[in-house]
Short mmCIF file of C-alpha atoms and ligand atoms in Angstrom, two decimals:
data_model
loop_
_atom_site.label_atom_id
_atom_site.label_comp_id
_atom_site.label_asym_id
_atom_site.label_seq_id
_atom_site.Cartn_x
_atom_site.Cartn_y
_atom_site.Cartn_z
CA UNK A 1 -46.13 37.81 -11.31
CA UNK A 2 -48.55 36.96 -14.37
CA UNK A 3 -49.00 33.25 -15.19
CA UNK A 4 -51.11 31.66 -17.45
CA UNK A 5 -55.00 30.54 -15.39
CA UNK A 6 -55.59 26.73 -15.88
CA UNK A 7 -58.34 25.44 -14.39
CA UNK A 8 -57.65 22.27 -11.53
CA UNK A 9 -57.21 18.84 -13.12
CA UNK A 10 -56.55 15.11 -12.17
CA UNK A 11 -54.90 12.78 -14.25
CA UNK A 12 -54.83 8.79 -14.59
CA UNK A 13 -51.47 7.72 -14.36
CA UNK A 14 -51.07 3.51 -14.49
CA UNK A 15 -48.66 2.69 -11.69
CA UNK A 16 -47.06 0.29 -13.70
CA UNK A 17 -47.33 0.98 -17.73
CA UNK A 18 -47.23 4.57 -16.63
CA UNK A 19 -49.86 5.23 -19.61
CA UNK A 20 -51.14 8.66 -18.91
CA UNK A 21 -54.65 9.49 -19.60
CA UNK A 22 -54.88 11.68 -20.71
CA UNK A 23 -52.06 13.05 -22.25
CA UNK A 24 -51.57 16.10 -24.80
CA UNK A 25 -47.94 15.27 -26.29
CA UNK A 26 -45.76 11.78 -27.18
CA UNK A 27 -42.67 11.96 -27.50
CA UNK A 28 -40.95 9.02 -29.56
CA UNK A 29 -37.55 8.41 -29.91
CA UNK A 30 -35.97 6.27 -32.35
CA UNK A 31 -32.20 4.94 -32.68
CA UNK A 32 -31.60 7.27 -35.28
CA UNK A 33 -32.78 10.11 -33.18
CA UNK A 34 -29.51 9.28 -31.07
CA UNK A 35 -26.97 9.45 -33.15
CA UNK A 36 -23.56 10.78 -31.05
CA UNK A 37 -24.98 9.65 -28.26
CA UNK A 38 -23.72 5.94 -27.73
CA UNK A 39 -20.22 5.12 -28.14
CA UNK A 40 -20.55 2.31 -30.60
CA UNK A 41 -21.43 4.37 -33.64
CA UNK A 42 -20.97 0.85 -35.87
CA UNK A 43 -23.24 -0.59 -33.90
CA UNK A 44 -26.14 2.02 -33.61
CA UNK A 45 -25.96 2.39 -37.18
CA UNK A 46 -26.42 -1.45 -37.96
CA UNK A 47 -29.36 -0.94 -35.63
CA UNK A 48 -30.87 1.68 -37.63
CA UNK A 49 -30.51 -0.14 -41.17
CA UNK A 50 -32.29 -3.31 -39.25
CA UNK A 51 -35.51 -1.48 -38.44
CA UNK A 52 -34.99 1.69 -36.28
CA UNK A 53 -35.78 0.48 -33.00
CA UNK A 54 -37.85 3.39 -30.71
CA UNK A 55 -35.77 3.42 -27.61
CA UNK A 56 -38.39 5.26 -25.80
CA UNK A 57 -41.21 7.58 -25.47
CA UNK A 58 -42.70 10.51 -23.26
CA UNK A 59 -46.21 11.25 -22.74
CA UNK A 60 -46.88 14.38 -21.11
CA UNK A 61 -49.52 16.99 -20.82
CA UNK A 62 -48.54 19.87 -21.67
CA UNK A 63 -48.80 23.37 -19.66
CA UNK A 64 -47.86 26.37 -20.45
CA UNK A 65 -43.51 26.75 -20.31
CA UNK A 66 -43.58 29.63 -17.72
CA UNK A 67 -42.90 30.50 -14.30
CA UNK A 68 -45.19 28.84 -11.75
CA UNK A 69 -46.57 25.81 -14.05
CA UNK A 70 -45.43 22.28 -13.04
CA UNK A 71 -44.80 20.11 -15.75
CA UNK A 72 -45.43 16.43 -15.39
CA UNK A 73 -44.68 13.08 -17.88
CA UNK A 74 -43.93 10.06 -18.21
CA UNK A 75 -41.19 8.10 -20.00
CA UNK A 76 -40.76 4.68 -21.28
CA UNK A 77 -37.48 3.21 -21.58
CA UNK A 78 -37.68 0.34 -23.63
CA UNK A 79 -34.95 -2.55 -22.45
CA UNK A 80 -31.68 -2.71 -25.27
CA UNK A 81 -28.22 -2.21 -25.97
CA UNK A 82 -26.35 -0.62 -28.48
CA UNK A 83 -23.08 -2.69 -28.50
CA UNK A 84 -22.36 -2.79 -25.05
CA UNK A 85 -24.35 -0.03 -23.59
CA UNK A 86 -27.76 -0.02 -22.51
CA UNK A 87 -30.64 1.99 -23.74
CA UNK A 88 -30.84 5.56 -21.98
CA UNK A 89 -32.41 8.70 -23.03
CA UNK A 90 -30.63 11.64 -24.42
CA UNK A 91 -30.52 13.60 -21.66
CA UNK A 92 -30.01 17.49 -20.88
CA UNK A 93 -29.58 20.49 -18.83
CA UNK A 94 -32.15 22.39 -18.13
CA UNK A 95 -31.66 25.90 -19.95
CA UNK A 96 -33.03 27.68 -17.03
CA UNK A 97 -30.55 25.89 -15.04
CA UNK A 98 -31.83 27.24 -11.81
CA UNK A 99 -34.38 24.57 -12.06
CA UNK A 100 -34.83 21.38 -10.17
CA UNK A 101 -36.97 18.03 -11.12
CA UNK A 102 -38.34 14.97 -9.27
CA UNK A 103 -38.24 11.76 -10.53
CA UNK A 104 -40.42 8.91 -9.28
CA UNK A 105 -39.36 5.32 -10.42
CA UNK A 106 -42.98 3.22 -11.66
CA UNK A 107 -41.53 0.01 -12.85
CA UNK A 108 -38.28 -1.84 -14.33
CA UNK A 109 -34.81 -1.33 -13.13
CA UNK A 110 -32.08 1.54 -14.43
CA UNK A 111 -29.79 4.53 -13.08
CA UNK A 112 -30.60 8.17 -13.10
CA UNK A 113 -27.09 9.54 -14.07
CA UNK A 114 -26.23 12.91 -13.17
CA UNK A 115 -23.58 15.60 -13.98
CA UNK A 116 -22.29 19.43 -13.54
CA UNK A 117 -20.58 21.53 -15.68
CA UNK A 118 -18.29 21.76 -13.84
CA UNK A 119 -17.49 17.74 -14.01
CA UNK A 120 -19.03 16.42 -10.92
CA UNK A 121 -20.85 13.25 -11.91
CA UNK A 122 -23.38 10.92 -9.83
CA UNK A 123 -25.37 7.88 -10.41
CA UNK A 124 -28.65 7.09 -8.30
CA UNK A 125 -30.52 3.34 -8.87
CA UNK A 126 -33.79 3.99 -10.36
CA UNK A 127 -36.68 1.46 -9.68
CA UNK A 128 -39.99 1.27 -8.56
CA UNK A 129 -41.13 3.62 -5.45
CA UNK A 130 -37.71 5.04 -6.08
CA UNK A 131 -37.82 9.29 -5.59
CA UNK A 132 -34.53 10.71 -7.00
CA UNK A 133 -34.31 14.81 -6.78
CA UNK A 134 -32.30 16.26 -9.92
CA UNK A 135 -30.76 19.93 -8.10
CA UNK A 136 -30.70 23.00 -10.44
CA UNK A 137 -27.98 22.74 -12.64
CA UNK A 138 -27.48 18.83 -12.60
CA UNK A 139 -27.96 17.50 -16.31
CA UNK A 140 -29.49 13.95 -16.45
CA UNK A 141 -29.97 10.93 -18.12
CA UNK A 142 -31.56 7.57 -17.34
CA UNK A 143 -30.52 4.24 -18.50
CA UNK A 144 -32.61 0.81 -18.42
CA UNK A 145 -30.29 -2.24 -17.69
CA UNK A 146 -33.34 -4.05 -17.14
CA UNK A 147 -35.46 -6.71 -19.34
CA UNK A 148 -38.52 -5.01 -19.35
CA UNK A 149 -39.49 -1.08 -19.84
CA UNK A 150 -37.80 1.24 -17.30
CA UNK A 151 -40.86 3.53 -16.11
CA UNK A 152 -40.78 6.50 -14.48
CA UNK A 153 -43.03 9.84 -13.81
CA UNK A 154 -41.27 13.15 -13.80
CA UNK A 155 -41.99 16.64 -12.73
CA UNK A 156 -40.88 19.83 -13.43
CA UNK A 157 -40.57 23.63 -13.02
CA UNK A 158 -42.42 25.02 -16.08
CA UNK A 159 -39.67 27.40 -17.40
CA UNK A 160 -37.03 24.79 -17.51
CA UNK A 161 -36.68 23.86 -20.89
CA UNK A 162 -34.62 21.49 -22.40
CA UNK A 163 -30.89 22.00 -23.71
CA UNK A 164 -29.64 19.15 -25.42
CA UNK A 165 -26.73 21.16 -27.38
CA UNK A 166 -24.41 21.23 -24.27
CA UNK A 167 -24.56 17.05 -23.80
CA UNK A 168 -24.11 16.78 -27.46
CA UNK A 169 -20.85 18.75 -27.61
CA UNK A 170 -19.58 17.31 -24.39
CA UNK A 171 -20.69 14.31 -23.62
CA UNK A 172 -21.87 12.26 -20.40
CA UNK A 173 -19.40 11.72 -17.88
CA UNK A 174 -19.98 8.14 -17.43
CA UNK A 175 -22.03 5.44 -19.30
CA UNK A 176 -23.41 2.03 -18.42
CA UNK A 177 -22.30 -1.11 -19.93
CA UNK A 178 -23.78 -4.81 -20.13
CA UNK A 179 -20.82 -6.41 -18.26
CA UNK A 180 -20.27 -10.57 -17.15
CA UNK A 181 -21.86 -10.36 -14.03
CA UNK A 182 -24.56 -7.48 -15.13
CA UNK A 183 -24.39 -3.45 -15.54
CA UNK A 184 -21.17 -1.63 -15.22
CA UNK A 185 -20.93 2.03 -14.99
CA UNK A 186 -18.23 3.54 -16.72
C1 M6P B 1 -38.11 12.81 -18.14
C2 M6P B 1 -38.10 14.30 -18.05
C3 M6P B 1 -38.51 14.89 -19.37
C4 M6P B 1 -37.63 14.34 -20.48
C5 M6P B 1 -37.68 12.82 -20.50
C6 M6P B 1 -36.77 12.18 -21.54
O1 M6P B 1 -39.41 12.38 -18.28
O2 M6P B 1 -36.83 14.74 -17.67
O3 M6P B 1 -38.40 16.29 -19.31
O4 M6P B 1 -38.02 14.85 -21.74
O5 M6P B 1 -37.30 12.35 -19.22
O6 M6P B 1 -35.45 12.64 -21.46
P1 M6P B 1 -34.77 13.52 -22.60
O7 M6P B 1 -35.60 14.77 -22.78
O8 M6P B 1 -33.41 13.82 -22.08
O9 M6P B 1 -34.76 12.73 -23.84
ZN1 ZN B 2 -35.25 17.67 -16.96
#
């Protein structure tokens, strides 16, 4: 097999901000980046024509996307709703679906949702110290139904890639909602 030489390195990850020093890419996304993706479109829209809120970001440094790298990041989650749903990130499939990930929950509170194509669906708590294992072929999202930032590091195979065009057409099979007595998944 050929793969790309990199030399060792160490990185500085914050156990609680999860600032990552240092990092080669950052990620932003806004509210209008996420259009389709909540159901309240009213609502997200209002959103965007008061200021655009970033929902989150992803700091990563970045390896070669081949065979044999590991990938690592982290994301920020900022706390929010859109109507009645909570922030979350876009979410995808892997396009090398044959490709697992490992999550590792730094600080705030969320779920990890989870679903096949062939309509299984799954949702795993996500806080700190938490470890949640995404299997090949399980796309995922998370979703912060905390008050402060939902943190967590992330690590993948470096072929993945990310397919957002299949979650876009389809959907997620369940969402999160800001309910009476706190989150409801849906
Ligand atoms: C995790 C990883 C990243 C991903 C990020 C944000 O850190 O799964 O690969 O980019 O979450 O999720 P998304 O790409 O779906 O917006
Ligand atoms: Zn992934």
């Amino acid at each position: 097999m050929k793969v790309t030489a990199v030399d060792p390195f160490a990185l500085a990850l914050d156990l609680r901000s999860g600032a990552l020093q240092p990092y080669t890419s950052r990620t932003q996304r806004h509210l209008s980046d996420m259009r389709g993706a909540f159901r309240d479109g009213a609502a997200l829209e209002d959103l965007v024509r008061g200021g655009d809120p970033l929902v989150y970001e992803v700091l990563q440094y970045d390896l070669p996307e081949e065979t044999g790298q590991l990938i690592c990041c982290t994301t920020v989650l900022y706390p929010g709703t859109v109507g009645a749903e909570y922030y979350m990130t876009k979410g995808h499939y892997h396009l090398v679906r044959e490709t697992a990930e490992i999550y590792l929950g730094l600080s705030g509170q969320g779920y990890l949702l989870l679903m096949t194509e062939d309509g299984r669906s799954w949702a795993e708590p996500l806080g700190p110290g938490t470890v949640a294992y995404v299997p090949p072929a399980w796309a995922h999202r998370s979703v912060n139904v905390g008050e402060e930032p939902l943190v967590f590091f992330a690590v993948y195979p470096g072929q993945a890639g990310h397919d957002y065009g299949t979650i876009e057409r389809t959907g997620f099979a369940q969402r999160v909602l800001r309910g009476p007595q706190g989150p409801v998944l849906a």
